Amino acid sequence: MSPRRAGLAAAALAVGLLLGLGVWSLGPARAELDRPREHLRPRLTPTDHRGLFEGQAFADGPSVTRACLACHPRAAEELMQTSHWLWLGEPERLPGRAEPVRIGKRNLLNNFCISIEGNWPKCTSCHAGYGWRDGGFDFTRAELVDCLVCHDRSGGYAKGDAGLPAAGVDLLAAARSVGRPSRDNCGLCHFNGGGGDAVKHGDLDGSLARPVERVDVHMGREDFDCTECHRTARHRIQGRMISVSATDTHQFGCTRCHAERPHRNARLNDHLSAVACQTCHLPEVARAQPTKVAWDWSTAGADAPGADPHDYLKIKGSFVYTQGLQPEYLWFNGDVDRYLKGDRIDPSGVVHINLPRGDIQDPRARIWPFKVHRGKQPFDLEHLILLVPKTIGPDGFWVTFDWKSSLALGAAAAGLPFSGEFGFVETDMHWNLNHMVAPRGRSLQCTDCHGEDGRMDWRALGYPGDPAQLGGRLQRRLVRAGATAEVRP
Amino acid sequence: MAQTNATAPQLFYTLYERLWHWLQALSGVALIATGFAISFPATFAPLDFASAVAVHHVAAWVLLINAGLALFYNLATGFIRRYVPSVRDVFPHGMHHARFYLLGIFRGEPHPFERTPERRLLPLQKLTYFLILNVLLPLMAATGLLKLGADSYPELLGWFGGLPVVAVLHRAGAWLFTAFLVLHVYMTTTGATWWANLGTMLTGYGHGECREEEPR
Amino acid sequence: MSPRLAPWLALWLVWPLPAARAEPPVAAPPPVSLRHLGPAPREVRPGLHPDVLLLDAAGEPVLRSARPVSLMRSCGACHDTAFIAEHNYHSQAGLDELGPPGQAASGRPWDAGPGLFGRWDPLTYRWLSPAGATRPDLGTAEWIQVLGARHVGGGPAERSRLDGRPLGARPPAGSWDPDAHVLDPLSQEPRAWDWQASGTAELDCLLCHAARPDNAARIQALREGRFAWASTATLLGTGVVTREGAEFRYAPEAFGPDGRVQAARLGLGRARSEGCRQCHGRACRCTDPVLFESSLENWSAETSGTIFSPSRMRLSGMNLADKERLDSPWDVHAERLLGCSDCHHAPNNPAFDLKRAPGEAPLAHLSFDARRTAIQDYLLRPDHNLVKGHTAQGTAARRLDGTMRDCRDCHAAEAVHDFLPFKRVHFARLACEACHVPRSLAPVRMTTDWTLLGPDRRPRVTHRGVEGPVNDPASLVTGFVPALLPHVTRTGAHQLAPHNLVSSWFWVHGEPPAPVRPLDLERALFAGEGYHPAVLAALDTDGDGALGPAELRLDTPAKAATLAARLEAQGLRAPRIQAELQPYAIGHGVPAASWATRACESCHHEGGRVTGDQLLAEFAPGGVLPRLVGDARLAPGGEILQAADGRVLLRSAALPGGAYVHGAQSLAWLDLLGLLVLGGTTAGVALHGGLRVLVARRRRRAGGR
């Protein structure tokens, strides 16, 4: 080999080595395990409607809707196919039932105000439409869609009975202010379910309008709107709640943005096969305001002047409220056993309105946190079904305080038989918790669930004992064979 | 008067030799700089400590492999002869050479030794490089490798006295190498012009100082 | 009555009525009538321990004899209590390691042994005086009264150090017989202790093995001198025993028809962390938020900054600096559900295989040895010489040091330290805690100055890590960075481990020296309620007649001499100030891994943790510099010096001969030589080049080339 070539070869080798060593010495960068911000979508700037509707005066809600449809012709029909309009879901086959059913707020019972049937004008004040004052509402008229409840950004829009705009609302100002829905829009209805702020969900209340990081890290620190997670395409809003749905189709979870194994600690990641994200990251709900955890209808009707409305209301009965509510924990695979109108009950025990399905053997199930609302509500002694009282109107219970007549009227409205004999049965309702996510430094620690003072009732969950000592359900071979569902949380 | 050679410039350093030299220089400077950063982090910290250590390690391997390849090259081509000093290089050539630098260079005397591509190392250079290449460089390489291997071969390090001995030797050698660097860079300015030798090492071509007779 | 007055009068009569009408009686609203207002109650499984017969020392059931409970007899029905008491360094407290005075490992001439019984501690200051002491302080009985609060009973609280016989069996011998005499506080003369009346304090099993032992009652019984009732007092709160005035009464309703007490009532079971905390730290439930109180009852926190709690620092009740960012739990092992006995377990506990010592290489052919002691053998004779670590301050039972698993016997350190260059070198030179306990956020003791007493008759005490008085909730707790000192491990290697350095100053007298007793110190300093005039004169620099904190300092020789004179006036010969340095190794309070030191510059830097000076004290009382105690297990090296501003510092202790830390040390001689060579070369080069430039310029001017 000539010196020149030898030299060139050696030089090339040296340079190559230098580069190689340099690259190698940099080492693997400490991998960022969880990069949720990459999944955020850019916020589109809405069109400014402030200069529009010159010279127009809106007499009522539908006239606003017609104006909207002039430029957004498909908007109404898109919404009219969804549950925000229909208050019903898609037809579904529910486990244990032969025929598919279409269920939703329109025809389901709960253990709060029980049912909208017979009580439409008041309950439907939160309908995304105008004029649903009785069972004969026309769900096909596009101009009855209420665009403003979600899109008003003036803050001055309010709805009254039958979903009609409240008296004194400036519809023109509302129409001019429209934009992308904010937490205030969704919260107008969803924070106030059950008859007041913070009553129903536990994890949704007025404190989420302007939350601090401590109350909810997504809405507080990151200023998420609801639609950041409840993504909406063509007015089809993602997400379901087991209060009015029985399965989790069209559902989404934390892993849409967060990595599937986001913790640095391997043992924490191992929890994900049995524990939902929410369990550790939602240590308690109702942080700022108390939520209702019990409602006893049977005591309603008594005079108790001076009673605190959080303890007792003559029209409704006795309550228990809790602030800083610690959730209850159950296996949940996304489906619930939903009590449907007309189902037979066993009055000697507790009737489960929507018991979560899943158990330790179910590979699709995880341990979720729930707010459990316990109630006592009327049932028919002969037919053994839960009854629907008519509370609204001059003949409703809230005026007459006559259970028998209210239940008869309610049964007629709901299409239920009523024998005339009624009693009160204990019921419970489960609300799985997703909001009020605590910042990382306030999540549960090991000692919160495991150990002597832990929150979990291991035996009730099906474990032989604390899995920190005995091993989890995979190690103990407690899980049925079968594909694990995608990590839903 | 110095007689400049009117002939065409000659190829003193092949491409490989130049590449080798500059790579060696670069890695040497990197070693010295990061070495100071490692030993005196309070006074000199161009990088954080961990990065200085990493760069020092990389530069060390580059320098060692580069030197190893150069050794192979010189052995294979026989050019290693150029580096071996003889007794004459010490006495009397070394004396002449030293006297030139101390006196003659101020008097404008011509350089006492001709440099040709075949005889490219001056006597003092041969001596210095001999010491560098056979004493100081092996010392730094050996102590450095022992320290690099402290994790995997701790007993070997312990056999030589452990870090207190090996690290002190390495540090002493570093001072000497730094002094050599200063001296070497300066000495390159003692050519026909102060940039002549630098140019030769960059382009490869240079003028040897031609003389009528061979120095004795 | 005037007609004009009537309306006003009527008003007077009428006005109560609206008030009365305004508040009709409010009917209580009907409450919720649900049967279930929460989840189903958890199944409570009964514990394994059978119901127990409580017996007295004679073996009679206590319900009948109304005498103190003897746990040795009661528990001894099933467990070999003699074995347990003997193999139990908590109980022995150094009794089995006593030697002649002057030969103790601590280096102090007045120490008799290494344990709580025999090793004087400047924090408590009381001296267990040997036989024949001319100025005795504590006899055995008073030792039990005063120091028995942190002793589990048995050992020296039961048996004589001389012959092993029960205390009180031997009649007093000599003017000061420590087993028989105590110092009478009034007459200050030795007085015989009535062992028949007090009884001895047995090993109290319930202190660790019951769910809610009443330690406060036990300590009070010991203080009152009712040693035999101490174990019984522990039962207060379980309902088995009640106190009526000064007497303990057994409650018959707590005993079953067969005379047995339900084990569930006593909560008998394995020792829980709450039990250990009674002496080693606060008694608390693991999940309580941390509220710190600096006192000797919180011994581990006071000396080594240990807060073994799972809760997050930012959720504590302490005023911590930068609290909102302190997400880490106080101790990550406590968070991960470990209790004290998971590491400090009985050596023959079958759950742990100790056939090979921790750190010993496993047999090449066997990865797991399944053979274990049967549970019933273990429960019969559980060896209470619990496995222990290897610290500077754990001076008792040192033959058992290193029996506990080390960090790396559980953690696979090699696998998770890839970011660390030369990790094995680091592992060899550094204890894990050096990087994993980089900071301690509990105020810790720094100095204890017994050369002077405050008006409260207490020594002057300073703390590290807190700005302001230590128990004031408004003081800001900044925490401290522990000193890295070369700990000598079991194998003789030196490892840098974090320590808290506690310095103490105190008077000693006589030859061989002994510490000046608190009562002598009080008599020297005080005259009646206030200070002695000579003391006031010497110390009261602002002349206000009282001694404030700034004046209670022996910072001049004159002040020290005054005190010495006062002590001599009490009859003490050659009183002089001595000072000692006691390091406390820090092994608990390990925060989350994200807190661990990752920046190389923490140590590889001049003035870093390895070469920086450690502050020992703000000033040296009497100008005396502390000396390291003899049993601290640190490699010799380092210098204790006093800076110009009076602060006492420890310098270069972390680098005994044979250590080299890049970037942290200056090798002055080598660097000087090197600088000379380099400097000389540079100067020569500059000179030579400068001359050449000059010459060339001159030649050019003279006619060019």
PDB file of C-alpha atoms in Angstrom, chain C residues 15 24 75 192 208-209 238 272 294 333 383 407 467 490 506 564 597 610 642 685:
ATOM      1  CA  TRP C  15     -90.853  45.393  73.015  1.00  0.00           C
ATOM      2  CA  PRO C  24     -90.405  30.408  67.018  1.00  0.00           C
ATOM      3  CA  CYS C  75     -46.050 -13.840  77.863  1.00  0.00           C
ATOM      4  CA  ALA C 192     -30.202   3.715  99.912  1.00  0.00           C
ATOM      5  CA  CYS C 208     -43.634  -2.825  70.915  1.00  0.00           C
ATOM      6  CA  HIS C 209     -46.162  -5.599  70.542  1.00  0.00           C
ATOM      7  CA  THR C 238     -56.813  -0.659  76.814  1.00  0.00           C
ATOM      8  CA  ARG C 272     -45.151  -1.889  64.211  1.00  0.00           C
ATOM      9  CA  SER C 294     -37.577  19.497  68.482  1.00  0.00           C
ATOM     10  CA  HIS C 333     -39.390   3.709  52.011  1.00  0.00           C
ATOM     11  CA  ASP C 383     -34.131 -13.568  68.701  1.00  0.00           C
ATOM     12  CA  CYS C 407     -29.259  -0.665  50.381  1.00  0.00           C
ATOM     13  CA  GLU C 467     -33.817  30.352  60.990  1.00  0.00           C
ATOM     14  CA  ARG C 490     -17.303  -3.597  58.103  1.00  0.00           C
ATOM     15  CA  PHE C 506     -19.101  20.706  79.253  1.00  0.00           C
ATOM     16  CA  ALA C 564     -13.939  27.607  87.026  1.00  0.00           C
ATOM     17  CA  THR C 597     -27.724  14.299  43.668  1.00  0.00           C
ATOM     18  CA  VAL C 610     -16.118  16.764  49.895  1.00  0.00           C
ATOM     19  CA  GLN C 642     -11.455  28.053  64.658  1.00  0.00           C
ATOM     20  CA  VAL C 685       8.639  32.100  24.657  1.00  0.00           C
TER      21      VAL C 685
END
